[in-house]
Short mmCIF file of C-alpha atoms in Angstrom, two decimals:
data_model
loop_
_atom_site.label_atom_id
_atom_site.label_comp_id
_atom_site.label_asym_id
_atom_site.label_seq_id
_atom_site.Cartn_x
_atom_site.Cartn_y
_atom_site.Cartn_z
CA UNK A 1 -21.82 -8.30 1.70
CA UNK A 2 -18.62 -7.75 1.50
CA UNK A 3 -17.32 -5.24 -0.61
CA UNK A 4 -14.31 -7.79 -1.94
CA UNK A 5 -15.36 -11.38 -2.01
CA UNK A 6 -13.01 -14.13 -3.16
CA UNK A 7 -13.54 -17.73 -3.70
CA UNK A 8 -12.95 -19.85 -1.15
CA UNK A 9 -9.87 -21.74 -1.02
CA UNK A 10 -7.88 -23.73 -0.65
CA UNK A 11 -6.74 -24.32 -4.04
CA UNK A 12 -4.52 -27.56 -4.24
CA UNK A 13 -2.85 -28.04 -7.84
CA UNK A 14 -0.43 -29.66 -8.79
CA UNK A 15 2.82 -28.40 -10.86
CA UNK A 16 2.38 -27.45 -14.33
CA UNK A 17 -1.11 -26.55 -13.43
CA UNK A 18 -3.26 -23.94 -14.87
CA UNK A 19 -5.46 -22.02 -12.08
CA UNK A 20 -7.86 -19.41 -12.21
CA UNK A 21 -8.85 -17.16 -9.09
CA UNK A 22 -12.32 -14.96 -9.24
CA UNK A 23 -13.42 -12.01 -7.45
CA UNK A 24 -16.20 -9.91 -7.08
CA UNK A 25 -16.70 -6.36 -5.99
CA UNK A 26 -20.10 -4.36 -4.63
CA UNK A 27 -18.75 -0.84 -4.55
CA UNK A 28 -19.29 0.75 -7.73
CA UNK A 29 -17.15 3.59 -6.61
CA UNK A 30 -14.04 0.91 -7.02
CA UNK A 31 -11.62 2.68 -9.37
CA UNK A 32 -8.70 0.15 -9.80
CA UNK A 33 -7.57 -3.00 -9.25
CA UNK A 34 -5.20 -5.31 -7.88
CA UNK A 35 -3.92 -8.47 -7.12
CA UNK A 36 -1.35 -8.67 -3.96
CA UNK A 37 0.13 -12.10 -2.57
CA UNK A 38 1.15 -12.68 0.99
CA UNK A 39 3.23 -15.63 1.75
CA UNK A 40 2.65 -16.74 5.22
CA UNK A 41 0.66 -13.94 6.73
CA UNK A 42 3.79 -11.81 6.06
CA UNK A 43 2.97 -8.33 4.65
CA UNK A 44 1.18 -8.36 1.31
CA UNK A 45 2.86 -7.90 -1.87
CA UNK A 46 1.27 -6.33 -5.28
CA UNK A 47 1.75 -8.62 -7.43
CA UNK A 48 0.03 -7.24 -10.50
CA UNK A 49 -2.39 -4.33 -11.50
CA UNK A 50 -5.67 -5.00 -13.56
CA UNK A 51 -6.86 -3.00 -16.15
CA UNK A 52 -10.36 -3.59 -18.13
CA UNK A 53 -7.76 -4.66 -21.48
CA UNK A 54 -6.84 -7.48 -19.42
CA UNK A 55 -2.98 -7.59 -19.24
CA UNK A 56 -0.12 -10.49 -18.69
CA UNK A 57 2.65 -10.62 -17.00
CA UNK A 58 4.94 -13.43 -17.53
CA UNK A 59 3.00 -16.85 -16.77
CA UNK A 60 -0.09 -14.80 -14.78
CA UNK A 61 -2.87 -12.69 -16.71
CA UNK A 62 -5.56 -10.14 -14.82
CA UNK A 63 -8.87 -9.70 -16.01
CA UNK A 64 -11.00 -6.62 -15.55
CA UNK A 65 -15.29 -7.00 -16.07
CA UNK A 66 -16.56 -3.89 -15.07
CA UNK A 67 -20.06 -4.58 -16.23
CA UNK A 68 -20.16 -7.34 -14.08
CA UNK A 69 -18.25 -6.32 -11.56
CA UNK A 70 -15.33 -9.11 -11.92
CA UNK A 71 -11.76 -9.14 -11.42
CA UNK A 72 -10.05 -12.67 -12.31
CA UNK A 73 -6.60 -13.83 -12.01
CA UNK A 74 -5.07 -17.20 -13.81
CA UNK A 75 -2.36 -18.98 -13.26
CA UNK A 76 -0.16 -21.13 -16.02
CA UNK A 77 2.32 -23.62 -15.51
CA UNK A 78 2.25 -23.43 -11.79
CA UNK A 79 5.11 -23.65 -9.83
CA UNK A 80 6.01 -24.70 -5.78
CA UNK A 81 6.85 -21.37 -5.66
CA UNK A 82 3.42 -19.99 -6.48
CA UNK A 83 2.32 -20.92 -3.42
CA UNK A 84 0.70 -18.99 -1.31
CA UNK A 85 -2.64 -16.68 -0.36
CA UNK A 86 -3.69 -14.41 -3.39
CA UNK A 87 -5.79 -10.94 -2.30
CA UNK A 88 -8.12 -9.40 -4.73
CA UNK A 89 -8.41 -5.85 -3.81
CA UNK A 90 -10.22 -2.59 -5.07
CA UNK A 91 -9.30 0.69 -4.81
CA UNK A 92 -11.99 3.14 -3.46
CA UNK A 93 -11.54 6.60 -4.09
CA UNK A 94 -14.09 8.25 -1.24
CA UNK A 95 -12.30 10.16 0.80
CA UNK A 96 -9.30 9.86 -0.75
CA UNK A 97 -8.63 6.34 -1.36
CA UNK A 98 -8.03 3.44 -0.11
CA UNK A 99 -7.13 -0.22 -0.69
CA UNK A 100 -9.91 -2.22 0.42
CA UNK A 101 -9.17 -6.25 0.23
CA UNK A 102 -10.70 -9.91 -0.46
CA UNK A 103 -10.22 -12.76 2.14
CA UNK A 104 -7.66 -13.95 0.16
CA UNK A 105 -7.72 -17.30 -1.36
CA UNK A 106 -4.91 -19.93 -0.53
CA UNK A 107 -3.34 -21.55 -3.29
CA UNK A 108 -0.98 -24.69 -2.98
CA UNK A 109 1.45 -26.15 -5.33
CA UNK A 110 2.08 -29.72 -4.76
CA UNK A 111 4.71 -31.65 -6.58
CA UNK B 1 16.16 3.24 0.38
CA UNK B 2 14.47 2.10 3.68
CA UNK B 3 11.44 0.36 3.07
CA UNK B 4 8.04 0.98 5.40
CA UNK B 5 9.24 0.11 8.78
CA UNK B 6 7.16 -0.88 11.72
CA UNK B 7 8.41 -1.78 15.03
CA UNK B 8 8.21 -3.28 17.00
CA UNK B 9 8.07 -6.59 15.11
CA UNK B 10 6.22 -8.46 17.78
CA UNK B 11 4.35 -6.79 21.49
CA UNK B 12 2.94 -8.71 24.09
CA UNK B 13 0.72 -7.01 26.09
CA UNK B 14 -1.43 -7.97 29.45
CA UNK B 15 -5.28 -7.43 29.25
CA UNK B 16 -5.48 -3.72 30.35
CA UNK B 17 -2.59 -2.05 29.26
CA UNK B 18 -1.44 0.00 26.24
CA UNK B 19 -0.40 -0.89 23.02
CA UNK B 20 1.75 1.26 20.55
CA UNK B 21 2.90 0.39 17.27
CA UNK B 22 4.56 2.96 15.34
CA UNK B 23 5.64 2.86 11.27
CA UNK B 24 8.02 4.86 9.69
CA UNK B 25 7.05 5.14 5.75
CA UNK B 26 8.98 5.16 2.66
CA UNK B 27 11.19 8.30 2.34
CA UNK B 28 8.58 10.79 0.34
CA UNK B 29 5.30 9.46 1.56
CA UNK B 30 3.21 11.27 3.15
CA UNK B 31 0.13 8.53 2.98
CA UNK B 32 -0.50 5.79 5.64
CA UNK B 33 -2.18 3.27 6.13
CA UNK B 34 -2.76 0.75 8.82
CA UNK B 35 -4.65 -1.91 8.30
CA UNK B 36 -5.50 -5.57 10.72
CA UNK B 37 -5.39 -9.49 9.96
CA UNK B 38 -7.07 -10.88 12.90
CA UNK B 39 -5.80 -14.83 12.81
CA UNK B 40 -7.48 -16.82 9.82
CA UNK B 41 -9.46 -13.23 8.32
CA UNK B 42 -8.21 -10.71 5.31
CA UNK B 43 -6.51 -7.31 5.98
CA UNK B 44 -8.86 -5.06 7.19
CA UNK B 45 -8.89 -1.52 6.93
CA UNK B 46 -8.44 0.67 10.51
CA UNK B 47 -7.39 4.08 8.98
CA UNK B 48 -5.51 6.54 6.00
CA UNK B 49 -3.48 9.47 7.27
CA UNK B 50 -1.55 12.05 5.85
CA UNK B 51 0.49 14.31 7.61
CA UNK B 52 -0.71 15.50 10.73
CA UNK B 53 -4.66 15.05 9.06
CA UNK B 54 -6.96 11.90 9.33
CA UNK B 55 -8.47 11.72 5.49
CA UNK B 56 -10.69 8.27 7.05
CA UNK B 57 -10.69 6.05 9.82
CA UNK B 58 -14.19 4.90 9.00
CA UNK B 59 -12.22 1.38 10.11
CA UNK B 60 -11.01 2.52 13.39
CA UNK B 61 -13.22 0.26 16.41
CA UNK B 62 -14.98 3.67 18.04
CA UNK B 63 -13.37 2.63 21.61
CA UNK B 64 -9.56 2.46 22.91
CA UNK B 65 -8.07 2.95 19.48
CA UNK B 66 -6.31 6.25 18.21
CA UNK B 67 -3.84 6.76 15.37
CA UNK B 68 -1.50 9.83 14.58
CA UNK B 69 0.68 10.93 11.84
CA UNK B 70 2.73 14.35 13.22
CA UNK B 71 4.82 16.74 11.01
CA UNK B 72 7.98 14.85 12.61
CA UNK B 73 8.73 11.10 12.98
CA UNK B 74 6.66 7.92 12.10
CA UNK B 75 2.73 7.34 12.80
CA UNK B 76 1.79 5.49 15.93
CA UNK B 77 -1.24 3.03 16.21
CA UNK B 78 -2.14 3.35 19.76
CA UNK B 79 -4.83 1.49 21.53
CA UNK B 80 -5.43 1.51 25.25
CA UNK B 81 -6.60 -1.43 27.16
CA UNK B 82 -5.77 -3.74 25.24
CA UNK B 83 -8.68 -7.16 25.45
CA UNK B 84 -7.48 -10.45 24.47
CA UNK B 85 -9.72 -9.87 20.75
CA UNK B 86 -7.34 -7.15 19.91
CA UNK B 87 -4.50 -9.72 19.31
CA UNK B 88 -3.94 -9.47 15.17
CA UNK B 89 -1.11 -8.63 12.62
CA UNK B 90 -0.81 -4.91 12.56
CA UNK B 91 -0.02 -3.88 8.81
CA UNK B 92 1.01 -0.32 8.12
CA UNK B 93 1.50 1.20 3.97
CA UNK B 94 2.81 4.02 2.78
CA UNK B 95 2.72 5.56 0.08
CA UNK B 96 3.52 8.53 -2.45
CA UNK B 97 -0.13 9.61 -3.40
CA UNK B 98 -0.71 7.27 -6.45
CA UNK B 99 -2.42 3.54 -6.22
CA UNK B 100 0.85 1.67 -5.33
CA UNK B 101 0.84 1.13 -1.40
CA UNK B 102 4.40 -0.70 0.24
CA UNK B 103 3.49 -2.64 3.16
CA UNK B 104 5.39 -2.90 6.06
CA UNK B 105 6.62 -6.45 7.60
CA UNK B 106 3.97 -6.12 9.73
CA UNK B 107 3.46 -5.54 14.05
CA UNK B 108 1.99 -9.21 16.02
CA UNK B 109 0.46 -8.15 19.04
CA UNK B 110 -0.51 -10.91 21.15
CA UNK B 111 -2.85 -9.85 24.33
CA UNK B 112 -2.48 -12.24 27.35
#
């Protein structure tokens, strides 16, 4: 079983749509969580951290449910520029710390 | 303040040759991570190093792959006797010891 699993993609949505990505993790040693964005297999870039209380950054809302080992990302009012692969990431504090990436979910926003 | 620098951006090797990938972390960062991304797959953790020490190499293949982060100079990921299956994008990331990692632009390795 993969340590971090994401919804299979791709997601094809029209501009202005709301889209939600889900992610589950299996390693209880996972301490922190993030969403990264990757464009065309370039370097991943941090989108936002994820907290149990939920956090919002503009059109993006992230949520963590530790009891269910579940993470989500909600994008409201999708823009063409949101088209990318979204990576769910867990930080595991075991032998130092390392980021474990999900396989990514591709989002394509159409006009 | 320069970001994480990786070179070369593209590296072409024939089967059996050696590949050396370099990573200079951000200024002030002493933690370096290497990830590999195969075509159509996600990023896979390979190794985590601090200056002169390998902290976690649980993602490194047992043979042909090695990594170092010397006291002076960049971190090096070395692949000996490359095979076609080694063709991938190799990303380096650095941190100052907190949770935020900054990634380099990657090295695309192509094995002919």
